[in-house]
Amino acid sequence: MSNVEKRAGRTSRLTHVVNELCKSEHGMLSWLARGGRVLPSRDQVIEAAEALRSVLFPGYYGISELTPENMRFHVGATLDRVVGALQEQIKRGLCFECDHHGPECPGCSDKAAFITAEFIEQLPRIQHTLATDIRAAYLGDPAATSTDETIFCYPGILAITYHRLAHELYSMGVPLIPRIVSERAHSLTGIDIHPGARIGERFFIDHGTGVVIGETCVIGAGVRIYQGVTLGAKSFPLDQNGHPIKGIERHPIVEDDVVIYSGATVLGRVRIGRGAVIGANVWITHDVPPGTSVTSPA
Amino acid sequence: MSNVEKRAGRTSRLTHVVNELCKSEHGMLSWLARGGRVLPSRDQVIEAAEALRSVLFPGYYGISELTPENMRFHVGATLDRVVGALQEQIKRGLCFECDHHGPECPGCSDKAAFITAEFIEQLPRIQHTLATDIRAAYLGDPAATSTDETIFCYPGILAITYHRLAHELYSMGVPLIPRIVSERAHSLTGIDIHPGARIGERFFIDHGTGVVIGETCVIGAGVRIYQGVTLGAKSFPLDQNGHPIKGIERHPIVEDDVVIYSGATVLGRVRIGRGAVIGANVWITHDVPPGTSVTSPA
Amino acid sequence: MSNVEKRAGRTSRLTHVVNELCKSEHGMLSWLARGGRVLPSRDQVIEAAEALRSVLFPGYYGISELTPENMRFHVGATLDRVVGALQEQIKRGLCFECDHHGPECPGCSDKAAFITAEFIEQLPRIQHTLATDIRAAYLGDPAATSTDETIFCYPGILAITYHRLAHELYSMGVPLIPRIVSERAHSLTGIDIHPGARIGERFFIDHGTGVVIGETCVIGAGVRIYQGVTLGAKSFPLDQNGHPIKGIERHPIVEDDVVIYSGATVLGRVRIGRGAVIGANVWITHDVPPGTSVTSPA
Amino acid sequence: MSNVEKRAGRTSRLTHVVNELCKSEHGMLSWLARGGRVLPSRDQVIEAAEALRSVLFPGYYGISELTPENMRFHVGATLDRVVGALQEQIKRGLCFECDHHGPECPGCSDKAAFITAEFIEQLPRIQHTLATDIRAAYLGDPAATSTDETIFCYPGILAITYHRLAHELYSMGVPLIPRIVSERAHSLTGIDIHPGARIGERFFIDHGTGVVIGETCVIGAGVRIYQGVTLGAKSFPLDQNGHPIKGIERHPIVEDDVVIYSGATVLGRVRIGRGAVIGANVWITHDVPPGTSVTSPA
Amino acid sequence: MSNVEKRAGRTSRLTHVVNELCKSEHGMLSWLARGGRVLPSRDQVIEAAEALRSVLFPGYYGISELTPENMRFHVGATLDRVVGALQEQIKRGLCFECDHHGPECPGCSDKAAFITAEFIEQLPRIQHTLATDIRAAYLGDPAATSTDETIFCYPGILAITYHRLAHELYSMGVPLIPRIVSERAHSLTGIDIHPGARIGERFFIDHGTGVVIGETCVIGAGVRIYQGVTLGAKSFPLDQNGHPIKGIERHPIVEDDVVIYSGATVLGRVRIGRGAVIGANVWITHDVPPGTSVTSPA
Amino acid sequence: MSNVEKRAGRTSRLTHVVNELCKSEHGMLSWLARGGRVLPSRDQVIEAAEALRSVLFPGYYGISELTPENMRFHVGATLDRVVGALQEQIKRGLCFECDHHGPECPGCSDKAAFITAEFIEQLPRIQHTLATDIRAAYLGDPAATSTDETIFCYPGILAITYHRLAHELYSMGVPLIPRIVSERAHSLTGIDIHPGARIGERFFIDHGTGVVIGETCVIGAGVRIYQGVTLGAKSFPLDQNGHPIKGIERHPIVEDDVVIYSGATVLGRVRIGRGAVIGANVWITHDVPPGTSVTSPA
């Protein structure tokens, strides 16, 4: 077979594969059915989240040559860039779910501008809460030598930072974007916090790999959690089609100052009372009274 | 000591360290002994895997400005680039293990071209199976608001996508490359699936961090697994030198529609019967009959 | 409202947010209080760690076109670049903790140069130890087809490589930098080894996600550990202010040739005797005699 | 003076400089007066021009691994990207000059979409004309060994390629963008062709550095020009304010098959007749009859 | 010859070439003789020059999404980065010429900080002068449609911008750096202005390729110059060793409002009187009285 | 018209344009006719040329942190990379012209390896000659303050460096690649030297914009040339088809120690005798006796 024939064969096969991959009939490419509106860009969302982290902790991430004198210039320039990028992605997220037809969607555009502005104004408050988390990390880990070390290195700090940003967007009704942010944190730290979870101040997760915190969790102030802890759903009711019913409150409530050691599993809408201590690898599916200490049977 | 002397000292020390690091006598740099054939490039393999993901889910990754109209151009251009890059890495993988001496190896080159072409033709089939996985993720998680969200954000979808690609290459006898792909997914998601594992359609891993699925696992259709689940080997026989015997079937068989909750451990060539439910943190080393529900003693 | 007014409003709000974020009064930006000395750059530290890995395993990472002939040039050039970058970051780490005032700190600069030079000279020794780890990985996993595969793909090898580098810097008294290195490995592999842990040769972690090894652990030679294992502290004494007392030996001692299976938890300054085997999911808070096999009650 | 005082001084000086640079009162930042509409991005325009060159000469620029089989994918993907980028820049160019107030300008947006679509459809015609230029370069230079060499290396080919693109945009009334394209060619080649110049097919500039071709030049087919040739304006009338009157036809008409040797200067609306030959360094301010040979007096 | 022998041969030849290239005996690598102090980085200097251009013309270069509202943040952040980078390069330039021995040079470091601070404070003045140049370009070229077009596209504006920056550094006694800046402009525009030349306001070079303006030129206000003009030295006296004597004033003085057309050559310390007009290709080696028009003999 | 219809229209138009651009019938895409062998990559050639410059002038380009101690590592690593990249491009150049059919061409591959090895061995000799050029630049320009400044900044040094590399490749019979190198220098400096020109040592071009040196020029030692000088062909004989006959010696011979001032034009196979001085803007088409001074009639 000549080279030309070989190539011709290769091309027609490649073209065939491309056509197959671009078919929408197997239902996976659902965006095609919605008129092909532009989807959010994961890379842009992740870049925005990293930039937000750098302005929440000026000097620790991003430009490390920051001085007290040039901070405002750099924080301002970064924040300004984030505003533009985030607004575009929020618009895409909104547009993706809205009923409007066609590529242009002024409603989503306006709403995205409004939400972005509101969100940006919450940053100082979020920073303030993060300051309490950092303090908690320093106090909660004998290996921590300074608060700076916790900001620089602790995966738990990264996870709670991204969560507080994602939760804010989630609360404002932004689709898709908060989940992209929280899954980024999950990928980097092994800590999986659903953006819907409500978490109080002075929150500390040590080590963190394998931690799962579900969508409808409510966590008080001063809670400390170790690696491998699951705050999950016990089971979930199905509708008449056998599909899970969305949006039911199905995850634990954890009150203030609770400590949950590594590998413990708490399932269902149970309440762990204030100051309770849950031992490692313990399995909980019922309420735990305040101040109780639950340890492994072994 | 003068600056010149200082530098001279520093140089001779650096040269000494370099020479030590490049010594092969401690046996680590085994590729030196094989005539120094060029090793695969992890970065190239990872880039190819990401590009493949972008053509399997056009519009969700990579170029996010994709429209129904320009899809074929971009999918074709990306796929064409992948073909070249992947073929080179497969050749290196094959060449690394073959007995041919010297830098040029026409046999491996031809075989790599053949394997790559075959592999590319499987992509539509792989995409079709992934569509069932996505559906399973949407149905299996009450927190999922759309199939798009699962494609965009779910680590379990990333893991099974990379696994289906890696397993295809593994089945074609490509060395090293499939493992690089699966370890990339492991690094990003905390889900460690050996490329050898055989996994049916409609597979869903939720959260996923800490999941381990061993080389000789056989998993049916419609299986759902949660974070921290191990499908591992119980122990492995050693040969007369005390080395583990490679290639023995030593991991579980999981039949259709089984659910395994978080932290459960299943070890050895046991069979989990169709429709069985394995509770969280449960420890299994024997067969489980179909339809059985195994829960934690606590 | 005119466009100009809209803009003016937006600007003043942005400026307000920037000013709030740059305030130091809530105590988080503690570097401001120290005279604004330049902090280490995480990116630079991570880049240096990756370059060090590429010279410890020439041909496997970084430039993959390495041949036996050009190795010395590339290893030398990379190492030379690392020396400069690492010295700068070590200086920043030292300077961050020292009492000197003002931006220039000749003492830290000299000390960083000395430490960097010492550190570089340890690389051949570290490489030698890593060669024993690689051999252990190949022998310890039936799925491993070659030592090359373990170097290329095994997260346990990545984790122990970064740990041995971080531990060396930790032992020399470098602040912050070792922790940045070990958290990088944690993020990539899910294996969290504190730089303070002392670990003997022939060390192998399989799969690894969720492993935690605490600061004051002492681990002998030939130890093998699986995913989800915790070698942690049981609890820690507080000082009169209720703060944890730093630096107390509070993690396990694991003697030579111990195997610890997945999900096991060992807490406190206990001693696991030579050759002991700790079963999966087992919970240990007391000494285990040499040669003992401890298995799950289930 | 303390470090803190030094820094404070440095900051206030920096802030002062920034404020001065951002003042608009000296009239330079005229875009401020127009409501701050976003200006075109030179980098984006240049990138689009390079991409257009790569689709006009598939295989010679950009992706050099092009084969007859994968051409359509790559040309399509590149062109699709260009359409988006160019349309945005054309919109900015139009918006910059239009009277509409405020940041959004649907009229310019629609016009940009229309112009871009029209422009893209002209590319095959432009490619066809460039094929005649390449043939002319090959025939006109004894040093040319193949037409491929002229495409790859000849600055004259680069200059006429960019000119034909810029002239098309100029003819469609796009502001700013064509000039950015032609100045890019000027920077790369030293050949300065105003986008307004009308140039026939089979055009060849050899060497080219220092060539200047003015806005209202009209050049026939088969013209050949050497380095340092000026086709300029003699002088230009001023209006009552002493400002040059814009848009008057003031540059030469050069008929078919004229040759103009290096360093010759032709000024004003003169006509160089068909087949005339203008010698090196000659100075022309009057009409030259067809077929005439004008040589230097020396 | 075996592959191993081939490689060995290739390596030893490569090593030989490297050793030869690194020899300093043929005197080219003069920096070796000076103790190997670190040379300036051309790339860093060029990057700083581009950043300076972007703050002198905010909105036209660099970040094109600039709005009146976010200008100060971005200009401040860019300028702050430039300060650091430029100071480092100026220090290297000073250090390169100073007599101090060894790698550390506190004198040069202090001087560089002082010069950089002074230089930055001149930027508003330089911007003000450039505003007059832009106005001159708009008024001097009938093809210019707006001042914005001249800022965006005119090589003459780029050249004078870089010259005014380079001349400021030259006047402050900085070695090497100004010349790197002016040669960058030369490469981009074909306009070669020595940093030593003194040039008044409202200066305009049209087209510009081939313009040469010598080190000791003095040019008044409102001067207009076209492509290919040389303001050079006639000849230069040699010292007793036959080497040219450095630093003699040997280039023309051009008074206010002179126009010099394309290709004209003015050589030696002659004076072109106020308002004189020098025709294209004219050759001048004597003074020209004010108001005179000198035209080509042809 | 609906959005879907609009899109459909746009797509079909885009597809049409792509098909037109990829047609080969107008003869421009001549590589298609040759079986689509992969063309050289301009970017790769340019990158190789820059790397070669950095090893010819270690410390001045590329890595500026070079010290006498680490030079050999960096020069070796860079040179090794160049060898691989250059050999690939030379192979493509050879393959492009050879008669072999099909994508694989072992003859060209072997020849490229041989030529590359020979070429690399010439580098020390080329460096030695460049050292004489640098000395000539320093002695020939009163504005030069050090030889370092000429290496760093002088376009004439860049041009002769690239020429000496390109001429070496040209002499070894490599197609296309030398011309790509010399046109890169032309683009950066405005100096156009054909790779075929033979040029002696101590060569200096000052300013240089607009200089043209033709393919068959022979230039002696110690020659000095200024901007705008042309050493060109007077005219060229045509064959019976009216095409120029390739390869005839048609450019000037310039003997040792000649000086040619700015704008002078020397055309045809004339001989400029040893030590002659050609004045600015002079026009020469006949031999000039040794020692003669030719000046402008004006």
mmCIF file of C-alpha atoms in Angstrom, chain A residues 25-251:
data_model
loop_
_atom_site.group_PDB
_atom_site.id
_atom_site.type_symbol
_atom_site.label_atom_id
_atom_site.label_comp_id
_atom_site.label_asym_id
_atom_site.label_seq_id
_atom_site.Cartn_x
_atom_site.Cartn_y
_atom_site.Cartn_z
ATOM 1 C CA GLU A 25 -27.393 11.463 20.114
ATOM 2 C CA HIS A 26 -26.178 9.533 23.133
ATOM 3 C CA GLY A 27 -27.294 12.468 25.221
ATOM 4 C CA MET A 28 -24.056 13.290 26.954
ATOM 5 C CA LEU A 29 -23.439 16.618 25.265
ATOM 6 C CA SER A 30 -26.522 18.185 26.755
ATOM 7 C CA TRP A 31 -25.255 21.714 26.158
ATOM 8 C CA LEU A 32 -25.785 21.111 22.442
ATOM 9 C CA ALA A 33 -29.480 20.788 23.102
ATOM 10 C CA ARG A 34 -29.530 24.123 24.882
ATOM 11 C CA GLY A 35 -28.448 26.054 21.808
ATOM 12 C CA GLY A 36 -24.756 25.743 22.384
ATOM 13 C CA ARG A 37 -24.372 28.549 24.846
ATOM 14 C CA VAL A 38 -20.760 28.986 25.929
ATOM 15 C CA LEU A 39 -19.947 26.941 29.033
ATOM 16 C CA PRO A 40 -17.924 28.263 31.950
ATOM 17 C CA SER A 41 -14.173 27.757 31.707
ATOM 18 C CA ARG A 42 -12.789 25.676 34.562
ATOM 19 C CA ASP A 43 -9.337 27.197 34.070
ATOM 20 C CA GLN A 44 -10.690 30.732 34.355
ATOM 21 C CA VAL A 45 -12.648 29.898 37.495
ATOM 22 C CA ILE A 46 -9.617 28.272 39.098
ATOM 23 C CA GLU A 47 -7.406 31.208 38.186
ATOM 24 C CA ALA A 48 -9.939 33.595 39.712
ATOM 25 C CA ALA A 49 -10.054 31.525 42.902
ATOM 26 C CA GLU A 50 -6.274 31.616 43.196
ATOM 27 C CA ALA A 51 -6.237 35.363 42.645
ATOM 28 C CA LEU A 52 -8.879 35.789 45.348
ATOM 29 C CA ARG A 53 -6.757 33.782 47.740
ATOM 30 C CA SER A 54 -3.808 36.061 46.985
ATOM 31 C CA VAL A 55 -5.800 39.179 47.912
ATOM 32 C CA LEU A 56 -7.237 37.570 51.034
ATOM 33 C CA PHE A 57 -3.708 36.763 52.220
ATOM 34 C CA PRO A 58 -1.632 39.527 50.665
ATOM 35 C CA GLY A 59 2.044 38.644 50.736
ATOM 36 C CA TYR A 60 1.634 34.909 51.191
ATOM 37 C CA TYR A 61 0.607 33.902 47.675
ATOM 38 C CA GLY A 62 1.041 35.406 44.263
ATOM 39 C CA ILE A 63 3.523 38.255 44.305
ATOM 40 C CA SER A 64 5.804 37.460 47.214
ATOM 41 C CA GLU A 65 7.799 40.690 46.905
ATOM 42 C CA LEU A 66 4.902 42.544 48.435
ATOM 43 C CA THR A 67 5.777 45.230 50.951
ATOM 44 C CA PRO A 68 3.465 47.231 53.190
ATOM 45 C CA GLU A 69 3.981 50.110 50.766
ATOM 46 C CA ASN A 70 3.038 48.515 47.482
ATOM 47 C CA MET A 71 0.277 46.257 48.804
ATOM 48 C CA ARG A 72 -2.620 48.438 47.781
ATOM 49 C CA PHE A 73 -1.420 48.720 44.179
ATOM 50 C CA HIS A 74 -1.028 44.987 43.754
ATOM 51 C CA VAL A 75 -4.137 43.970 45.659
ATOM 52 C CA GLY A 76 -6.137 46.532 43.695
ATOM 53 C CA ALA A 77 -4.773 45.444 40.333
ATOM 54 C CA THR A 78 -5.357 41.773 41.077
ATOM 55 C CA LEU A 79 -8.831 42.338 42.426
ATOM 56 C CA ASP A 80 -9.755 44.408 39.399
ATOM 57 C CA ARG A 81 -8.673 41.605 37.105
ATOM 58 C CA VAL A 82 -10.645 39.086 39.151
ATOM 59 C CA VAL A 83 -13.807 41.156 38.954
ATOM 60 C CA GLY A 84 -13.794 41.001 35.171
ATOM 61 C CA ALA A 85 -12.929 37.327 34.922
ATOM 62 C CA LEU A 86 -15.331 36.201 37.622
ATOM 63 C CA GLN A 87 -18.230 38.208 36.267
ATOM 64 C CA GLU A 88 -17.813 36.543 32.885
ATOM 65 C CA GLN A 89 -17.816 33.081 34.422
ATOM 66 C CA ILE A 90 -20.750 33.824 36.683
ATOM 67 C CA LYS A 91 -22.645 35.056 33.648
ATOM 68 C CA ARG A 92 -21.902 31.818 31.833
ATOM 69 C CA GLY A 93 -23.009 29.830 34.843
ATOM 70 C CA LEU A 94 -26.296 31.756 35.092
ATOM 71 C CA CYS A 95 -26.878 31.673 31.361
ATOM 72 C CA PHE A 96 -26.345 27.963 31.318
ATOM 73 C CA GLU A 97 -29.367 27.409 33.519
ATOM 74 C CA CYS A 98 -31.646 30.187 32.368
ATOM 75 C CA ASP A 99 -34.542 29.737 29.950
ATOM 76 C CA HIS A 100 -33.549 32.515 27.591
ATOM 77 C CA HIS A 101 -32.821 31.368 24.045
ATOM 78 C CA GLY A 102 -29.968 32.474 21.829
ATOM 79 C CA PRO A 103 -26.401 33.426 22.584
ATOM 80 C CA GLU A 104 -26.981 36.875 24.100
ATOM 81 C CA CYS A 105 -28.649 37.074 27.487
ATOM 82 C CA PRO A 106 -28.859 40.582 28.964
ATOM 83 C CA GLY A 107 -30.651 39.367 32.055
ATOM 84 C CA CYS A 108 -27.866 37.020 33.036
ATOM 85 C CA SER A 109 -25.311 39.650 32.192
ATOM 86 C CA ASP A 110 -26.869 42.196 34.533
ATOM 87 C CA LYS A 111 -27.385 39.635 37.251
ATOM 88 C CA ALA A 112 -23.757 38.536 37.002
ATOM 89 C CA ALA A 113 -22.571 42.120 37.367
ATOM 90 C CA PHE A 114 -24.748 42.578 40.422
ATOM 91 C CA ILE A 115 -23.696 39.321 42.058
ATOM 92 C CA THR A 116 -19.999 39.928 41.377
ATOM 93 C CA ALA A 117 -20.141 43.375 42.948
ATOM 94 C CA GLU A 118 -21.944 42.008 45.994
ATOM 95 C CA PHE A 119 -19.513 39.146 46.279
ATOM 96 C CA ILE A 120 -16.460 41.383 46.147
ATOM 97 C CA GLU A 121 -17.834 43.478 48.974
ATOM 98 C CA GLN A 122 -18.027 40.392 51.161
ATOM 99 C CA LEU A 123 -14.292 39.730 50.871
ATOM 100 C CA PRO A 124 -13.253 41.753 53.929
ATOM 101 C CA ARG A 125 -15.786 39.845 56.028
ATOM 102 C CA ILE A 126 -14.537 36.536 54.639
ATOM 103 C CA GLN A 127 -10.964 37.582 55.370
ATOM 104 C CA HIS A 128 -11.977 38.384 58.924
ATOM 105 C CA THR A 129 -13.466 34.920 59.420
ATOM 106 C CA LEU A 130 -10.400 33.297 57.877
ATOM 107 C CA ALA A 131 -8.271 35.093 60.427
ATOM 108 C CA THR A 132 -10.153 33.172 63.128
ATOM 109 C CA ASP A 133 -9.565 29.897 61.266
ATOM 110 C CA ILE A 134 -5.842 30.586 61.092
ATOM 111 C CA ARG A 135 -5.693 31.289 64.786
ATOM 112 C CA ALA A 136 -7.562 28.023 65.410
ATOM 113 C CA ALA A 137 -5.062 26.103 63.259
ATOM 114 C CA TYR A 138 -2.125 27.550 65.137
ATOM 115 C CA LEU A 139 -3.675 26.763 68.512
ATOM 116 C CA GLY A 140 -4.959 23.373 67.469
ATOM 117 C CA ASP A 141 -1.723 21.840 66.200
ATOM 118 C CA PRO A 142 1.363 21.471 68.418
ATOM 119 C CA ALA A 143 3.469 21.155 65.233
ATOM 120 C CA ALA A 144 2.520 24.634 64.011
ATOM 121 C CA THR A 145 5.372 27.058 64.654
ATOM 122 C CA SER A 146 3.618 30.251 63.550
ATOM 123 C CA THR A 147 0.379 31.434 62.016
ATOM 124 C CA ASP A 148 2.382 32.173 58.890
ATOM 125 C CA GLU A 149 3.227 28.511 58.565
ATOM 126 C CA THR A 150 -0.438 27.591 58.668
ATOM 127 C CA ILE A 151 -1.271 30.107 55.941
ATOM 128 C CA PHE A 152 1.602 28.938 53.780
ATOM 129 C CA CYS A 153 1.322 25.212 54.170
ATOM 130 C CA TYR A 154 -1.820 23.884 55.817
ATOM 131 C CA PRO A 155 -4.198 22.130 53.454
ATOM 132 C CA GLY A 156 -6.991 22.755 55.936
ATOM 133 C CA ILE A 157 -6.510 26.487 55.536
ATOM 134 C CA LEU A 158 -6.579 26.205 51.765
ATOM 135 C CA ALA A 159 -9.751 24.110 51.940
ATOM 136 C CA ILE A 160 -11.630 26.456 54.261
ATOM 137 C CA THR A 161 -10.504 29.495 52.235
ATOM 138 C CA TYR A 162 -11.886 28.031 49.019
ATOM 139 C CA HIS A 163 -14.993 26.847 50.851
ATOM 140 C CA ARG A 164 -15.798 30.264 52.256
ATOM 141 C CA LEU A 165 -15.509 31.744 48.757
ATOM 142 C CA ALA A 166 -17.552 28.954 47.179
ATOM 143 C CA HIS A 167 -20.219 29.064 49.864
ATOM 144 C CA GLU A 168 -20.682 32.782 49.336
ATOM 145 C CA LEU A 169 -21.300 32.240 45.620
ATOM 146 C CA TYR A 170 -23.542 29.264 46.372
ATOM 147 C CA SER A 171 -25.629 31.376 48.735
ATOM 148 C CA MET A 172 -26.071 33.962 45.997
ATOM 149 C CA GLY A 173 -27.523 31.319 43.704
ATOM 150 C CA VAL A 174 -24.653 31.011 41.254
ATOM 151 C CA PRO A 175 -24.752 27.622 39.496
ATOM 152 C CA LEU A 176 -21.727 25.447 38.697
ATOM 153 C CA ILE A 177 -19.004 27.957 39.651
ATOM 154 C CA PRO A 178 -18.999 27.249 43.437
ATOM 155 C CA ARG A 179 -18.693 23.537 42.799
ATOM 156 C CA ILE A 180 -15.724 24.065 40.445
ATOM 157 C CA VAL A 181 -14.031 26.059 43.212
ATOM 158 C CA SER A 182 -14.677 23.469 45.895
ATOM 159 C CA GLU A 183 -13.570 20.583 43.687
ATOM 160 C CA ARG A 184 -10.343 22.457 43.018
ATOM 161 C CA ALA A 185 -9.717 22.516 46.768
ATOM 162 C CA HIS A 186 -10.695 18.842 46.936
ATOM 163 C CA SER A 187 -8.151 17.989 44.242
ATOM 164 C CA LEU A 188 -5.380 19.939 45.979
ATOM 165 C CA THR A 189 -6.065 18.793 49.538
ATOM 166 C CA GLY A 190 -8.212 15.655 49.511
ATOM 167 C CA ILE A 191 -10.763 17.617 51.570
ATOM 168 C CA ASP A 192 -14.221 17.530 49.981
ATOM 169 C CA ILE A 193 -16.551 20.208 51.338
ATOM 170 C CA HIS A 194 -19.749 20.796 49.404
ATOM 171 C CA PRO A 195 -20.256 24.535 48.791
ATOM 172 C CA GLY A 196 -23.645 24.285 50.458
ATOM 173 C CA ALA A 197 -22.244 23.408 53.894
ATOM 174 C CA ARG A 198 -22.599 26.166 56.505
ATOM 175 C CA ILE A 199 -19.484 26.415 58.689
ATOM 176 C CA GLY A 200 -18.854 28.698 61.659
ATOM 177 C CA GLU A 201 -15.686 30.556 62.541
ATOM 178 C CA ARG A 202 -12.520 29.108 64.139
ATOM 179 C CA PHE A 203 -12.815 25.996 62.002
ATOM 180 C CA PHE A 204 -9.787 23.719 61.727
ATOM 181 C CA ILE A 205 -9.206 20.545 59.712
ATOM 182 C CA ASP A 206 -5.867 18.875 60.435
ATOM 183 C CA HIS A 207 -4.150 16.794 57.706
ATOM 184 C CA GLY A 208 -7.523 16.513 56.067
ATOM 185 C CA THR A 209 -7.125 13.901 53.346
ATOM 186 C CA GLY A 210 -10.388 12.009 52.928
ATOM 187 C CA VAL A 211 -12.585 14.445 54.815
ATOM 188 C CA VAL A 212 -16.092 14.700 53.306
ATOM 189 C CA ILE A 213 -18.577 17.356 54.424
ATOM 190 C CA GLY A 214 -21.997 17.124 52.770
ATOM 191 C CA GLU A 215 -24.219 19.730 51.199
ATOM 192 C CA THR A 216 -26.658 20.323 54.055
ATOM 193 C CA CYS A 217 -24.200 20.134 56.965
ATOM 194 C CA VAL A 218 -24.406 22.847 59.609
ATOM 195 C CA ILE A 219 -21.211 23.283 61.611
ATOM 196 C CA GLY A 220 -20.834 25.619 64.579
ATOM 197 C CA ALA A 221 -17.888 27.694 65.775
ATOM 198 C CA GLY A 222 -14.612 26.290 67.038
ATOM 199 C CA VAL A 223 -15.049 22.838 65.507
ATOM 200 C CA ARG A 224 -11.924 20.719 64.892
ATOM 201 C CA ILE A 225 -11.859 17.784 62.462
ATOM 202 C CA TYR A 226 -9.148 15.314 61.484
ATOM 203 C CA GLN A 227 -8.346 13.348 58.326
ATOM 204 C CA GLY A 228 -10.780 10.816 56.951
ATOM 205 C CA VAL A 229 -13.843 12.155 58.748
ATOM 206 C CA THR A 230 -17.135 11.816 56.868
ATOM 207 C CA LEU A 231 -20.134 14.009 57.646
ATOM 208 C CA GLY A 232 -22.449 12.350 55.168
ATOM 209 C CA ALA A 233 -25.968 11.305 54.337
ATOM 210 C CA LYS A 234 -27.289 7.995 55.619
ATOM 211 C CA SER A 235 -29.514 7.264 52.679
ATOM 212 C CA PHE A 236 -31.760 9.329 50.532
ATOM 213 C CA PRO A 237 -35.422 8.970 49.509
ATOM 214 C CA LEU A 238 -36.211 8.306 45.872
ATOM 215 C CA ASP A 239 -39.043 9.845 43.905
ATOM 216 C CA GLN A 240 -41.579 7.795 41.965
ATOM 217 C CA ASN A 241 -39.056 7.350 39.129
ATOM 218 C CA GLY A 242 -36.477 5.933 41.483
ATOM 219 C CA HIS A 243 -34.406 9.118 41.271
ATOM 220 C CA PRO A 244 -33.013 10.703 44.455
ATOM 221 C CA ILE A 245 -35.051 13.688 45.635
ATOM 222 C CA LYS A 246 -32.794 16.711 45.527
ATOM 223 C CA GLY A 247 -32.416 19.322 48.265
ATOM 224 C CA ILE A 248 -33.522 17.413 51.398
ATOM 225 C CA GLU A 249 -31.606 18.195 54.618
ATOM 226 C CA ARG A 250 -29.767 14.933 55.131
ATOM 227 C CA HIS A 251 -26.360 15.720 56.709
#
